[in-house]
mmCIF file of C-alpha atoms in Angstrom:
data_model
loop_
_atom_site.group_PDB
_atom_site.id
_atom_site.type_symbol
_atom_site.label_atom_id
_atom_site.label_comp_id
_atom_site.label_asym_id
_atom_site.label_seq_id
_atom_site.Cartn_x
_atom_site.Cartn_y
_atom_site.Cartn_z
ATOM 1 C CA MET A 1 -58.449 -55.769 17.116
ATOM 2 C CA LYS A 2 -55.145 -55.512 15.298
ATOM 3 C CA LYS A 3 -55.711 -51.782 14.925
ATOM 4 C CA LEU A 4 -56.349 -51.414 18.668
ATOM 5 C CA VAL A 5 -53.214 -53.387 19.552
ATOM 6 C CA LEU A 6 -51.180 -51.221 17.198
ATOM 7 C CA ILE A 7 -52.522 -48.042 18.793
ATOM 8 C CA LEU A 8 -51.831 -49.325 22.314
ATOM 9 C CA THR A 9 -48.300 -50.397 21.327
ATOM 10 C CA PHE A 10 -47.583 -47.002 19.787
ATOM 11 C CA ALA A 11 -48.932 -45.157 22.835
ATOM 12 C CA THR A 12 -46.894 -47.317 25.219
ATOM 13 C CA THR A 13 -43.705 -46.782 23.190
ATOM 14 C CA ALA A 14 -44.324 -43.008 23.072
ATOM 15 C CA MET A 15 -44.816 -42.847 26.842
ATOM 16 C CA MET A 16 -41.643 -44.827 27.474
ATOM 17 C CA ALA A 17 -39.650 -42.601 25.133
ATOM 18 C CA GLN A 18 -41.063 -39.495 26.822
ATOM 19 C CA ASN A 19 -40.087 -40.806 30.254
ATOM 20 C CA GLN A 20 -36.582 -41.537 29.013
ATOM 21 C CA ILE A 21 -36.226 -38.042 27.580
ATOM 22 C CA GLN A 22 -37.521 -36.319 30.695
ATOM 23 C CA GLU A 23 -35.369 -38.299 33.085
ATOM 24 C CA PRO A 24 -32.419 -36.026 34.000
ATOM 25 C CA VAL A 25 -28.868 -37.313 33.924
ATOM 26 C CA PRO A 26 -27.092 -36.674 37.266
ATOM 27 C CA GLN A 27 -24.088 -34.534 36.513
ATOM 28 C CA ILE A 28 -21.660 -31.987 37.892
ATOM 29 C CA SER A 29 -20.216 -28.984 36.049
ATOM 30 C CA VAL A 30 -16.806 -27.619 37.015
ATOM 31 C CA SER A 31 -14.046 -25.463 35.567
ATOM 32 C CA GLY A 32 -10.366 -26.302 35.335
ATOM 33 C CA GLU A 33 -7.199 -24.309 34.765
ATOM 34 C CA GLY A 34 -3.749 -25.331 33.626
ATOM 35 C CA LYS A 35 -0.696 -23.069 33.748
ATOM 36 C CA ILE A 36 2.745 -23.497 32.233
ATOM 37 C CA LYS A 37 5.438 -20.905 32.990
ATOM 38 C CA VAL A 38 7.980 -20.558 30.207
ATOM 39 C CA VAL A 39 11.139 -18.540 29.656
ATOM 40 C CA PRO A 40 10.614 -16.979 26.210
ATOM 41 C CA ASP A 41 13.196 -17.473 23.498
ATOM 42 C CA GLN A 42 11.752 -15.106 20.883
ATOM 43 C CA ALA A 43 10.325 -11.597 20.683
ATOM 44 C CA VAL A 44 8.360 -9.427 18.280
ATOM 45 C CA ILE A 45 9.732 -5.874 18.316
ATOM 46 C CA THR A 46 7.544 -3.078 16.983
ATOM 47 C CA LEU A 47 9.396 0.085 16.057
ATOM 48 C CA GLY A 48 9.079 3.012 13.712
ATOM 49 C CA VAL A 49 10.376 6.239 12.306
ATOM 50 C CA GLU A 50 8.539 9.545 12.066
ATOM 51 C CA ASN A 51 9.363 12.944 10.631
ATOM 52 C CA THR A 52 7.612 16.296 10.387
ATOM 53 C CA GLY A 53 8.173 19.299 8.163
ATOM 54 C CA LYS A 54 6.639 22.032 6.040
ATOM 55 C CA ASP A 55 6.892 20.236 2.693
ATOM 56 C CA ALA A 56 5.169 16.886 2.096
ATOM 57 C CA THR A 57 7.675 15.705 -0.503
ATOM 58 C CA GLU A 58 10.660 16.449 1.698
ATOM 59 C CA VAL A 59 9.096 14.832 4.754
ATOM 60 C CA LYS A 60 8.279 11.660 2.841
ATOM 61 C CA LYS A 61 11.728 11.586 1.267
ATOM 62 C CA LYS A 62 13.418 11.917 4.644
ATOM 63 C CA ASN A 63 11.249 9.185 6.100
ATOM 64 C CA ASP A 64 11.899 6.848 3.137
ATOM 65 C CA GLU A 65 15.657 7.359 3.428
ATOM 66 C CA THR A 66 15.545 6.484 7.120
ATOM 67 C CA VAL A 67 13.418 3.393 6.488
ATOM 68 C CA ASP A 68 15.895 2.266 3.826
ATOM 69 C CA ALA A 69 18.732 2.577 6.362
ATOM 70 C CA ILE A 70 16.679 0.679 8.955
ATOM 71 C CA ILE A 71 15.980 -2.219 6.581
ATOM 72 C CA LYS A 72 19.670 -2.416 5.701
ATOM 73 C CA ALA A 73 20.512 -2.532 9.418
ATOM 74 C CA ILE A 74 17.981 -5.331 9.946
ATOM 75 C CA LYS A 75 19.558 -7.358 7.137
ATOM 76 C CA LYS A 76 23.042 -6.658 8.479
ATOM 77 C CA ASN A 77 22.024 -8.239 11.783
ATOM 78 C CA GLY A 78 21.151 -11.465 9.989
ATOM 79 C CA ILE A 79 17.362 -11.150 10.184
ATOM 80 C CA PRO A 80 15.764 -12.957 7.189
ATOM 81 C CA THR A 81 13.217 -11.066 5.085
ATOM 82 C CA SER A 82 10.453 -13.415 6.265
ATOM 83 C CA ASP A 83 10.921 -12.150 9.835
ATOM 84 C CA TYR A 84 10.266 -8.424 9.374
ATOM 85 C CA GLN A 85 7.381 -6.557 7.839
ATOM 86 C CA THR A 86 5.997 -3.045 7.443
ATOM 87 C CA GLN A 87 2.882 -2.694 9.585
ATOM 88 C CA ASN A 88 1.805 0.860 8.874
ATOM 89 C CA VAL A 89 2.681 3.738 6.538
ATOM 90 C CA SER A 90 1.144 7.198 6.836
ATOM 91 C CA LEU A 91 1.590 10.707 5.490
ATOM 92 C CA ARG A 92 -0.817 13.334 6.700
ATOM 93 C CA LYS A 93 -1.352 17.064 6.675
ATOM 94 C CA ASN A 94 -1.770 18.894 9.996
ATOM 95 C CA TYR A 95 -2.959 22.438 10.644
ATOM 96 C CA ASP A 96 -1.577 24.519 13.519
ATOM 97 C CA TYR A 97 -4.369 26.894 14.583
ATOM 98 C CA ASN A 98 -2.024 28.946 16.756
ATOM 99 C CA GLN A 99 0.524 29.624 14.012
ATOM 100 C CA LYS A 100 -2.134 29.378 11.290
ATOM 101 C CA LYS A 101 -0.058 27.173 8.990
ATOM 102 C CA TYR A 102 0.154 23.611 7.760
ATOM 103 C CA SER A 103 2.788 20.962 8.466
ATOM 104 C CA TYR A 104 3.233 17.383 7.311
ATOM 105 C CA TYR A 105 3.795 14.223 9.305
ATOM 106 C CA ALA A 106 5.214 10.952 7.920
ATOM 107 C CA ASN A 107 5.386 7.677 9.806
ATOM 108 C CA GLN A 108 6.255 4.053 9.102
ATOM 109 C CA THR A 109 6.047 1.157 11.549
ATOM 110 C CA ILE A 110 8.018 -2.081 11.186
ATOM 111 C CA SER A 111 7.584 -5.340 13.074
ATOM 112 C CA ILE A 112 10.595 -7.641 13.588
ATOM 113 C CA HIS A 113 10.306 -11.261 14.705
ATOM 114 C CA LEU A 114 13.551 -11.803 16.597
ATOM 115 C CA LYS A 115 14.184 -15.532 16.992
ATOM 116 C CA ASP A 116 17.473 -15.130 18.883
ATOM 117 C CA LEU A 117 17.165 -12.890 21.946
ATOM 118 C CA LYS A 118 20.947 -12.701 22.259
ATOM 119 C CA LYS A 119 20.891 -10.343 19.278
ATOM 120 C CA TYR A 120 18.470 -7.910 20.938
ATOM 121 C CA ASP A 121 20.892 -5.283 22.265
ATOM 122 C CA ALA A 122 23.092 -5.182 19.162
ATOM 123 C CA LEU A 123 20.025 -5.038 16.924
ATOM 124 C CA LEU A 124 18.412 -2.163 18.835
ATOM 125 C CA MET A 125 21.642 -0.157 18.888
ATOM 126 C CA SER A 126 22.110 -0.491 15.141
ATOM 127 C CA LEU A 127 18.449 0.360 14.459
ATOM 128 C CA VAL A 128 18.571 3.531 16.535
ATOM 129 C CA ASP A 129 21.796 4.474 14.768
ATOM 130 C CA ALA A 130 19.949 3.952 11.484
ATOM 131 C CA GLY A 131 17.238 6.411 12.493
ATOM 132 C CA VAL A 132 14.589 4.611 14.560
ATOM 133 C CA ASN A 133 13.016 7.180 16.873
ATOM 134 C CA ASN A 134 9.978 5.266 18.111
ATOM 135 C CA ILE A 135 10.158 1.909 19.914
ATOM 136 C CA GLN A 136 6.563 0.937 20.574
ATOM 137 C CA GLY A 137 7.058 -2.295 22.490
ATOM 138 C CA VAL A 138 8.126 -5.918 22.685
ATOM 139 C CA GLU A 139 5.924 -9.016 22.702
ATOM 140 C CA PHE A 140 7.622 -12.124 24.086
ATOM 141 C CA LYS A 141 7.014 -15.519 22.475
ATOM 142 C CA SER A 142 8.150 -19.122 22.635
ATOM 143 C CA SER A 143 9.174 -21.306 19.704
ATOM 144 C CA ARG A 144 7.559 -24.260 21.514
ATOM 145 C CA LEU A 145 4.189 -22.589 22.084
ATOM 146 C CA GLU A 146 2.056 -25.422 20.650
ATOM 147 C CA GLN A 147 3.730 -27.947 22.958
ATOM 148 C CA TYR A 148 3.172 -25.752 26.030
ATOM 149 C CA GLU A 149 -0.450 -25.070 25.057
ATOM 150 C CA SER A 150 -1.050 -28.820 24.808
ATOM 151 C CA GLU A 151 0.503 -29.389 28.247
ATOM 152 C CA ALA A 152 -1.629 -26.602 29.725
ATOM 153 C CA ARG A 153 -4.827 -28.139 28.279
ATOM 154 C CA VAL A 154 -4.002 -31.520 29.842
ATOM 155 C CA LYS A 155 -3.410 -29.843 33.210
ATOM 156 C CA ALA A 156 -6.720 -27.971 32.884
ATOM 157 C CA MET A 157 -8.653 -31.206 32.305
ATOM 158 C CA LEU A 158 -6.913 -32.918 35.241
ATOM 159 C CA ASP A 159 -7.727 -29.916 37.422
ATOM 160 C CA ALA A 160 -11.404 -30.049 36.411
ATOM 161 C CA LYS A 161 -11.629 -33.792 37.120
ATOM 162 C CA LYS A 162 -9.923 -33.367 40.506
ATOM 163 C CA LYS A 163 -12.398 -30.647 41.475
ATOM 164 C CA ALA A 164 -15.346 -32.830 40.495
ATOM 165 C CA GLU A 165 -13.963 -35.758 42.499
ATOM 166 C CA ASP A 166 -13.448 -33.517 45.551
ATOM 167 C CA TYR A 167 -17.055 -32.309 45.406
ATOM 168 C CA VAL A 168 -18.721 -35.714 45.045
ATOM 169 C CA SER A 169 -16.411 -37.674 47.352
ATOM 170 C CA VAL A 170 -18.497 -36.693 50.403
ATOM 171 C CA LEU A 171 -21.702 -37.831 48.669
ATOM 172 C CA GLY A 172 -20.653 -41.418 48.093
ATOM 173 C CA GLN A 173 -20.743 -40.926 44.329
ATOM 174 C CA LYS A 174 -18.174 -41.230 41.589
ATOM 175 C CA VAL A 175 -17.304 -39.105 38.583
ATOM 176 C CA GLY A 176 -18.213 -40.729 35.288
ATOM 177 C CA LYS A 177 -17.627 -39.819 31.672
ATOM 178 C CA ALA A 178 -17.455 -36.238 30.427
ATOM 179 C CA LEU A 179 -20.759 -35.090 28.918
ATOM 180 C CA GLN A 180 -19.668 -31.677 27.657
ATOM 181 C CA ILE A 181 -16.338 -29.839 27.330
ATOM 182 C CA SER A 182 -15.915 -26.127 26.566
ATOM 183 C CA ASP A 183 -12.526 -24.567 25.901
ATOM 184 C CA ASN A 184 -12.278 -21.049 27.370
ATOM 185 C CA SER A 185 -8.555 -20.533 26.809
ATOM 186 C CA GLN A 186 -6.953 -17.235 25.892
ATOM 187 C CA VAL A 187 -3.219 -16.769 25.396
ATOM 188 C CA ASN A 188 -1.892 -13.421 26.610
ATOM 189 C CA TYR A 189 1.706 -12.252 26.522
ATOM 190 C CA PRO A 190 3.156 -9.430 28.650
ATOM 191 C CA ARG A 191 4.115 -6.352 26.659
ATOM 192 C CA PRO A 192 6.653 -4.230 28.510
ATOM 193 C CA MET A 193 6.622 -0.563 27.556
ATOM 194 C CA TYR A 194 9.726 1.170 26.234
ATOM 195 C CA LYS A 195 10.311 4.879 26.038
ATOM 196 C CA THR A 196 11.633 6.510 22.877
ATOM 197 C CA TYR A 197 15.380 7.106 23.119
ATOM 198 C CA ALA A 198 17.181 9.935 21.380
ATOM 199 C CA VAL A 199 19.876 8.839 18.945
ATOM 200 C CA ALA A 200 22.585 10.698 20.845
ATOM 201 C CA GLU A 201 21.751 8.923 24.107
ATOM 202 C CA MET A 202 22.007 5.495 22.538
ATOM 203 C CA ALA A 203 25.072 6.236 20.459
ATOM 204 C CA ASP A 204 27.122 7.412 23.449
ATOM 205 C CA ALA A 205 25.989 4.650 25.774
ATOM 206 C CA ALA A 206 28.213 1.667 26.447
ATOM 207 C CA PRO A 207 26.787 -1.733 25.455
ATOM 208 C CA ARG A 208 24.671 -3.133 28.271
ATOM 209 C CA GLU A 209 21.891 -5.598 28.931
ATOM 210 C CA THR A 210 18.567 -3.796 28.571
ATOM 211 C CA LEU A 211 15.991 -6.568 28.145
ATOM 212 C CA ALA A 212 14.290 -8.157 31.150
ATOM 213 C CA ILE A 213 12.983 -11.394 29.653
ATOM 214 C CA GLY A 214 11.223 -12.835 32.698
ATOM 215 C CA GLU A 215 8.623 -15.534 32.025
ATOM 216 C CA ILE A 216 5.467 -15.871 30.002
ATOM 217 C CA GLU A 217 2.503 -17.847 31.287
ATOM 218 C CA VAL A 218 0.648 -20.183 28.944
ATOM 219 C CA THR A 219 -2.806 -20.794 30.394
ATOM 220 C CA ALA A 220 -5.660 -23.103 29.430
ATOM 221 C CA ASN A 221 -9.168 -22.847 30.879
ATOM 222 C CA VAL A 222 -11.888 -25.432 30.410
ATOM 223 C CA SER A 223 -15.463 -26.047 31.568
ATOM 224 C CA VAL A 224 -16.531 -29.691 31.902
ATOM 225 C CA SER A 225 -19.758 -31.451 32.786
ATOM 226 C CA PHE A 226 -19.241 -34.962 34.190
ATOM 227 C CA GLU A 227 -21.815 -37.694 34.638
ATOM 228 C CA LEU A 228 -22.343 -38.806 38.236
ATOM 229 C CA LYS A 229 -22.480 -42.487 39.132
#
């Protein structure tokens, strides 16, 4: 008898547990977005120097001399060593099939983290004077990025909750606790393109404002599933 009671108790408990597992939880899944527009106060400038010639040693020497002048110009503008770095160095041999002869190409790319945008014009002028002949682009940044990202995430969650409340308000239901949250955020910065200026053009030009800072947009995207009451 005890064995039969035990079996019946176990079977009843198993059935109850199965019913609890199978019973779906009413919920609603929505997405939310938060945007913060910020005026950037920093920039990462990517620039380089390149030379070509018939002799590999001479080409490399010329490139190294120019890079040395560029680094000295960077230091002269008060940029600390922690804020600039060589990104790429190359020396390669090219063959001209039309003229049936070889030539050599040397290139070095340097990235500068400029933390004071007021120095931009003076810095670029001195770098071009030093021998920079390739300005690849500028990436704008903010020194308060973590703060703005946090604010954008809060706005994204509030947006998701507001959407859920709008949807269920006509059903006589309420939004409960969050069951699942997925962060889908990606931070993208605009990268304006800059043409390569000849040294003579820059040297003869009067100082002028050449950087359109604009705004960067810090965005957070989230997917949330809320319980329905």
